[in-house]
Amino acid sequence: QVQVVESGGGLVQTGGSLTLSCVVSGTTFSIDGMGWYGQAPGQQRDLVAAIGRGGSTRYAESVKGRFTISRDNAKNTVYLQMSALNPEDTAVYFCRFTLQGYDLWGQGTQVTVSS
């Protein structure tokens, strides 16, 4: 059974840092794309950062220079290092894995940045 498990969210003050992680288990297929999406209350789910199998990355303009996405292919894990957080970063963050043409989503983890 394929499972996607996220961890690392929480409450942090403005200027603080958090690292999110997400792992997929129960599959033997190689994972193509990995990414993180954020969804603020009443808003749509938007791409925050993505990383290809070869390590190419792309970021939302609002997080460039503050967030870093990385992956460990051996562990089927994707990470999101977040620094210089501000209240506008408050959202539920979802990880996404793409493999064999299918998308797998995490359950979401809340990140709240207090002012």
XYZ file of C-alpha atoms in Angstrom:
115
model
C 0.000 0.000 0.000
C 1.401 3.348 -1.030
C 1.567 5.924 1.726
C 2.684 9.540 1.790
C 3.553 11.005 5.163
C 4.460 14.605 5.870
C 6.062 16.048 8.959
C 7.686 19.197 10.260
C 4.978 21.826 10.365
C 4.263 23.996 13.368
C 4.124 27.466 14.850
C 7.081 29.796 14.417
C 7.729 33.478 14.901
C 8.466 35.895 12.099
C 12.026 35.436 10.946
C 12.161 31.849 12.105
C 12.849 28.641 10.232
C 11.198 25.280 9.695
C 12.000 22.198 7.677
C 9.264 20.059 6.202
C 9.800 16.512 5.062
C 7.656 14.078 3.139
C 8.251 10.418 2.376
C 6.453 7.990 0.110
C 6.520 4.291 0.904
C 5.071 1.145 -0.580
C 6.269 1.666 -4.132
C 9.181 0.320 -6.124
C 8.808 2.812 -8.949
C 11.256 5.647 -9.392
C 9.785 8.992 -8.512
C 9.922 11.679 -11.168
C 8.851 15.051 -9.838
C 8.569 16.108 -6.218
C 7.106 19.330 -4.986
C 5.562 21.414 -2.251
C 2.339 23.382 -2.515
C 0.849 25.870 -0.121
C -2.801 26.601 0.535
C -3.744 29.575 2.674
C -7.272 29.862 4.093
C -9.752 30.633 1.347
C -7.075 30.421 -1.330
C -6.194 27.927 -4.007
C -3.332 25.500 -3.660
C -0.263 27.009 -5.315
C 3.165 25.692 -6.157
C 5.835 26.705 -3.675
C 8.777 24.691 -4.967
C 9.451 21.713 -7.200
C 12.423 19.496 -7.952
C 12.983 17.125 -10.834
C 14.643 13.744 -10.658
C 17.903 15.247 -11.867
C 17.804 17.971 -9.247
C 16.507 20.900 -11.277
C 14.434 23.225 -9.118
C 11.901 25.992 -9.471
C 10.357 28.256 -6.888
C 7.483 30.646 -6.464
C 8.753 34.210 -6.649
C 7.651 34.914 -3.096
C 9.962 32.268 -1.616
C 13.062 32.591 -3.766
C 16.137 33.044 -1.629
C 14.291 31.931 1.513
C 13.152 28.371 0.808
C 15.190 25.440 -0.455
C 13.775 22.218 -1.814
C 15.848 19.046 -1.886
C 15.293 15.336 -2.349
C 16.828 12.054 -1.312
C 16.015 9.534 -4.010
C 17.285 6.599 -1.961
C 14.819 7.466 0.784
C 11.938 8.592 -1.472
C 11.901 11.802 0.526
C 11.528 15.460 -0.318
C 12.415 18.320 1.996
C 11.545 21.989 2.182
C 13.844 24.191 4.239
C 12.068 27.438 5.044
C 13.836 30.444 6.506
C 13.078 34.116 7.093
C 9.443 33.122 7.501
C 6.769 35.798 7.589
C 3.024 35.721 8.299
C 2.262 35.571 4.565
C 3.853 32.107 4.529
C 1.108 30.793 6.832
C -0.623 27.948 5.017
C -1.181 24.242 4.897
C 1.706 22.762 2.952
C 1.180 19.685 0.803
C 3.851 17.546 -0.778
C 3.326 15.968 -4.163
C 5.072 13.049 -5.834
C 4.746 12.187 -9.507
C 5.487 8.656 -10.642
C 4.347 6.530 -13.545
C 2.112 9.382 -14.613
C 0.276 9.516 -11.310
C 0.286 12.164 -8.599
C 0.452 11.289 -4.939
C -0.335 13.942 -2.341
C 0.514 14.230 1.303
C -2.122 14.923 3.922
C -0.915 18.467 4.504
C 0.933 20.029 7.384
C 0.079 23.375 8.950
C 2.689 26.112 9.076
C 1.730 29.169 11.090
C 3.967 32.212 11.312
C 3.145 34.655 14.080
C 3.958 38.342 13.841
